[in-house]
Amino acid sequence: MSLELSKEIEQPQSQRLSSLLRNQKFLLLWVASIFSGLSFSIYFLTKSWYVVDELGLKTFLGVVLMAMTVPRVLLMMIGGVLADRFRRSTIMFCSLITRSVLLFGMFILQFLGVINIWTLIGFAFCIGILDAFFWPANYAILPSIVKKDHLTRANSFLQSTNHLTLIIGPMIAGWFITITAYEWIFVTIMCLLIIGAILIFRVKEPFDKPETKRLPSPLKDLTEGYSYLRHSPVLLSLMWTSVFVNFFITGPGTMAIPLIVEERLKGDPLELSYLESTIAGGLILGAIMIGIINLRSKRGLLIIIRLTVMGVAIALLGQVASLWQAIFVLAILGMGISIGDIPARAVVQEKTDSDKIGRVMGMMSTASSGLIPLSYGMTSVTLSLNLSISSILLYCGSFVILFSFFVLWKFDKLRSLE
């Protein structure tokens, strides 16, 4: 253990948090994430309810989600290359400001009354393209403004705040849907995006521009990043674990919540907002726990254990018969996500060279997100074949539980990760 790390551990927790909050660039990133997080959560619930309730096309919900995730998957590696070549805050600014333009377009079309399912699919596709450039830059920016031994706590702090927006955002969206027209919700989202873009533009993190001779060769950059990732057993183990979780939990789970509200609970947008907010509450609680502990050992074992917990939770989600049962299960699921994801992200940031972190994050995100469109598609297909969402979630949860035992048995590098 290094002397610097030892001193960090010996510092009082309040002093360590205070030093983080005195970091102006981190504060700008934090406040920007509040506005961008609110914009995303309000947009996501509004879009989902518009498809399920306003258009009455619940089987198309998976298609809309696929339209957003497919371009993200296909272009994420290119986004990673750009994150290593250009200032990451500038990339994030361009993505947010362009999204605000798209939301203005949705406002105009909704005001004219011409939005249909194909319009929503088209906008989802465009937002997916922007996400492909936003997220690698977002994942890669933190190590350039925060010390390495602060990364776990900084990730926990940001994730807690971001997840809080997932509580507030759906509540705002559910309230807006009940009292106002959809076009004014789109205007609200647009304003949040503009504020977030202005704040992130001011971060201006330290950035060493690559030599000009490298710029004409993005393929070489991708090859170099792939080789770096392939020769790291820990990064590969984390990537494949994420792949499995995203296919069997993220896809079906994302689609399940509005369907459970409508089919099993016979609820309304407010009940949907309660459930969306509950999983966010679990995410926050898990993030706070990790931030307080600042875990520096047995992180691999923790990541594996959370797989089992998430498998049980997703299986039980399909069996709920009341609102309080759904709230309890989603809270557990949210905690499991944070307790595994935050240490995993910190490990990647710690163990990846700074000049390759954009590409590594992009490739890992591409691999882990690559099966999400297929997961959405398979869920939509099985729903169209009259298989209930309850059965789908039960099968998915069972597969995740079995996979967690397989990982514990076979992924020795991950199991022994400190």
JSON list of N, CA and C in Angstrom, two decimals, residues 30 43 68 76 84 104 141 145 161 227 254 263 267 298 302 313 346 361 363 373 375 380 411 416:
[
{"chain": "A", "resi": 30, "resn": "TRP", "atom": "N", "xyz": [-20.65, 17.64, -10.71]},
{"chain": "A", "resi": 30, "resn": "TRP", "atom": "CA", "xyz": [-21.72, 17.16, -9.85]},
{"chain": "A", "resi": 30, "resn": "TRP", "atom": "C", "xyz": [-23.04, 17.89, -10.14]},
{"chain": "A", "resi": 43, "resn": "TYR", "atom": "N", "xyz": [-37.57, 12.32, -19.07]},
{"chain": "A", "resi": 43, "resn": "TYR", "atom": "CA", "xyz": [-37.79, 11.90, -20.45]},
{"chain": "A", "resi": 43, "resn": "TYR", "atom": "C", "xyz": [-38.12, 10.42, -20.52]},
{"chain": "A", "resi": 68, "resn": "MET", "atom": "N", "xyz": [-33.10, 3.23, -29.24]},
{"chain": "A", "resi": 68, "resn": "MET", "atom": "CA", "xyz": [-32.18, 4.08, -28.49]},
{"chain": "A", "resi": 68, "resn": "MET", "atom": "C", "xyz": [-30.87, 3.36, -28.19]},
{"chain": "A", "resi": 76, "resn": "MET", "atom": "N", "xyz": [-20.43, 3.25, -29.60]},
{"chain": "A", "resi": 76, "resn": "MET", "atom": "CA", "xyz": [-19.79, 3.51, -28.31]},
{"chain": "A", "resi": 76, "resn": "MET", "atom": "C", "xyz": [-18.27, 3.46, -28.39]},
{"chain": "A", "resi": 84, "resn": "ASP", "atom": "N", "xyz": [-10.60, 9.90, -25.83]},
{"chain": "A", "resi": 84, "resn": "ASP", "atom": "CA", "xyz": [-9.16, 9.92, -25.62]},
{"chain": "A", "resi": 84, "resn": "ASP", "atom": "C", "xyz": [-8.46, 10.98, -26.46]},
{"chain": "A", "resi": 104, "resn": "PHE", "atom": "N", "xyz": [-36.68, 20.17, -28.34]},
{"chain": "A", "resi": 104, "resn": "PHE", "atom": "CA", "xyz": [-37.45, 21.29, -28.90]},
{"chain": "A", "resi": 104, "resn": "PHE", "atom": "C", "xyz": [-38.25, 20.81, -30.11]},
{"chain": "A", "resi": 141, "resn": "ILE", "atom": "N", "xyz": [-14.00, 11.10, -17.57]},
{"chain": "A", "resi": 141, "resn": "ILE", "atom": "CA", "xyz": [-13.62, 12.43, -17.11]},
{"chain": "A", "resi": 141, "resn": "ILE", "atom": "C", "xyz": [-13.21, 12.46, -15.64]},
{"chain": "A", "resi": 145, "resn": "ILE", "atom": "N", "xyz": [-9.96, 14.68, -12.94]},
{"chain": "A", "resi": 145, "resn": "ILE", "atom": "CA", "xyz": [-10.22, 15.80, -12.01]},
{"chain": "A", "resi": 145, "resn": "ILE", "atom": "C", "xyz": [-10.21, 15.37, -10.55]},
{"chain": "A", "resi": 161, "resn": "THR", "atom": "N", "xyz": [-26.00, 11.05, -5.93]},
{"chain": "A", "resi": 161, "resn": "THR", "atom": "CA", "xyz": [-26.71, 12.24, -6.40]},
{"chain": "A", "resi": 161, "resn": "THR", "atom": "C", "xyz": [-27.48, 11.95, -7.68]},
{"chain": "A", "resi": 227, "resn": "SER", "atom": "N", "xyz": [-6.44, -4.54, -27.53]},
{"chain": "A", "resi": 227, "resn": "SER", "atom": "CA", "xyz": [-5.31, -5.33, -27.05]},
{"chain": "A", "resi": 227, "resn": "SER", "atom": "C", "xyz": [-5.08, -5.11, -25.56]},
{"chain": "A", "resi": 254, "resn": "THR", "atom": "N", "xyz": [-36.13, -3.20, -17.24]},
{"chain": "A", "resi": 254, "resn": "THR", "atom": "CA", "xyz": [-36.52, -1.87, -17.72]},
{"chain": "A", "resi": 254, "resn": "THR", "atom": "C", "xyz": [-37.93, -1.89, -18.28]},
{"chain": "A", "resi": 263, "resn": "GLU", "atom": "N", "xyz": [-50.52, -4.05, -15.74]},
{"chain": "A", "resi": 263, "resn": "GLU", "atom": "CA", "xyz": [-51.14, -5.37, -15.79]},
{"chain": "A", "resi": 263, "resn": "GLU", "atom": "C", "xyz": [-51.44, -5.96, -14.42]},
{"chain": "A", "resi": 267, "resn": "GLY", "atom": "N", "xyz": [-52.38, 0.17, -12.07]},
{"chain": "A", "resi": 267, "resn": "GLY", "atom": "CA", "xyz": [-52.06, 1.48, -11.53]},
{"chain": "A", "resi": 267, "resn": "GLY", "atom": "C", "xyz": [-52.12, 2.59, -12.55]},
{"chain": "A", "resi": 298, "resn": "LYS", "atom": "N", "xyz": [-11.77, -7.21, -1.06]},
{"chain": "A", "resi": 298, "resn": "LYS", "atom": "CA", "xyz": [-12.85, -8.16, -1.34]},
{"chain": "A", "resi": 298, "resn": "LYS", "atom": "C", "xyz": [-13.90, -7.58, -2.29]},
{"chain": "A", "resi": 302, "resn": "LEU", "atom": "N", "xyz": [-17.64, -9.27, -3.52]},
{"chain": "A", "resi": 302, "resn": "LEU", "atom": "CA", "xyz": [-18.86, -8.47, -3.36]},
{"chain": "A", "resi": 302, "resn": "LEU", "atom": "C", "xyz": [-19.63, -8.38, -4.67]},
{"chain": "A", "resi": 313, "resn": "ALA", "atom": "N", "xyz": [-34.00, -10.96, -6.69]},
{"chain": "A", "resi": 313, "resn": "ALA", "atom": "CA", "xyz": [-34.89, -9.79, -6.74]},
{"chain": "A", "resi": 313, "resn": "ALA", "atom": "C", "xyz": [-35.67, -9.72, -8.04]},
{"chain": "A", "resi": 346, "resn": "ALA", "atom": "N", "xyz": [-14.84, 1.83, -10.14]},
{"chain": "A", "resi": 346, "resn": "ALA", "atom": "CA", "xyz": [-13.61, 2.34, -9.53]},
{"chain": "A", "resi": 346, "resn": "ALA", "atom": "C", "xyz": [-12.42, 1.46, -9.88]},
{"chain": "A", "resi": 361, "resn": "MET", "atom": "N", "xyz": [-13.32, 2.18, -21.54]},
{"chain": "A", "resi": 361, "resn": "MET", "atom": "CA", "xyz": [-14.70, 2.39, -21.10]},
{"chain": "A", "resi": 361, "resn": "MET", "atom": "C", "xyz": [-15.67, 2.21, -22.27]},
{"chain": "A", "resi": 363, "resn": "MET", "atom": "N", "xyz": [-15.25, 0.38, -25.02]},
{"chain": "A", "resi": 363, "resn": "MET", "atom": "CA", "xyz": [-15.34, -1.03, -25.41]},
{"chain": "A", "resi": 363, "resn": "MET", "atom": "C", "xyz": [-16.10, -1.85, -24.38]},
{"chain": "A", "resi": 373, "resn": "PRO", "atom": "N", "xyz": [-30.17, -4.42, -26.74]},
{"chain": "A", "resi": 373, "resn": "PRO", "atom": "CA", "xyz": [-31.20, -4.38, -27.79]},
{"chain": "A", "resi": 373, "resn": "PRO", "atom": "C", "xyz": [-31.81, -5.75, -28.05]},
{"chain": "A", "resi": 375, "resn": "SER", "atom": "N", "xyz": [-32.02, -8.11, -25.88]},
{"chain": "A", "resi": 375, "resn": "SER", "atom": "CA", "xyz": [-32.84, -8.39, -24.71]},
{"chain": "A", "resi": 375, "resn": "SER", "atom": "C", "xyz": [-34.20, -7.71, -24.81]},
{"chain": "A", "resi": 380, "resn": "SER", "atom": "N", "xyz": [-39.90, -8.29, -26.03]},
{"chain": "A", "resi": 380, "resn": "SER", "atom": "CA", "xyz": [-41.07, -7.89, -26.82]},
{"chain": "A", "resi": 380, "resn": "SER", "atom": "C", "xyz": [-41.67, -9.08, -27.56]},
{"chain": "A", "resi": 411, "resn": "PHE", "atom": "N", "xyz": [-14.38, -17.78, -12.40]},
{"chain": "A", "resi": 411, "resn": "PHE", "atom": "CA", "xyz": [-13.70, -16.49, -12.58]},
{"chain": "A", "resi": 411, "resn": "PHE", "atom": "C", "xyz": [-12.80, -16.21, -11.38]},
{"chain": "A", "resi": 416, "resn": "SER", "atom": "N", "xyz": [-10.86, -13.22, -6.53]},
{"chain": "A", "resi": 416, "resn": "SER", "atom": "CA", "xyz": [-9.77, -12.82, -5.64]},
{"chain": "A", "resi": 416, "resn": "SER", "atom": "C", "xyz": [-9.44, -11.33, -5.72]}
]
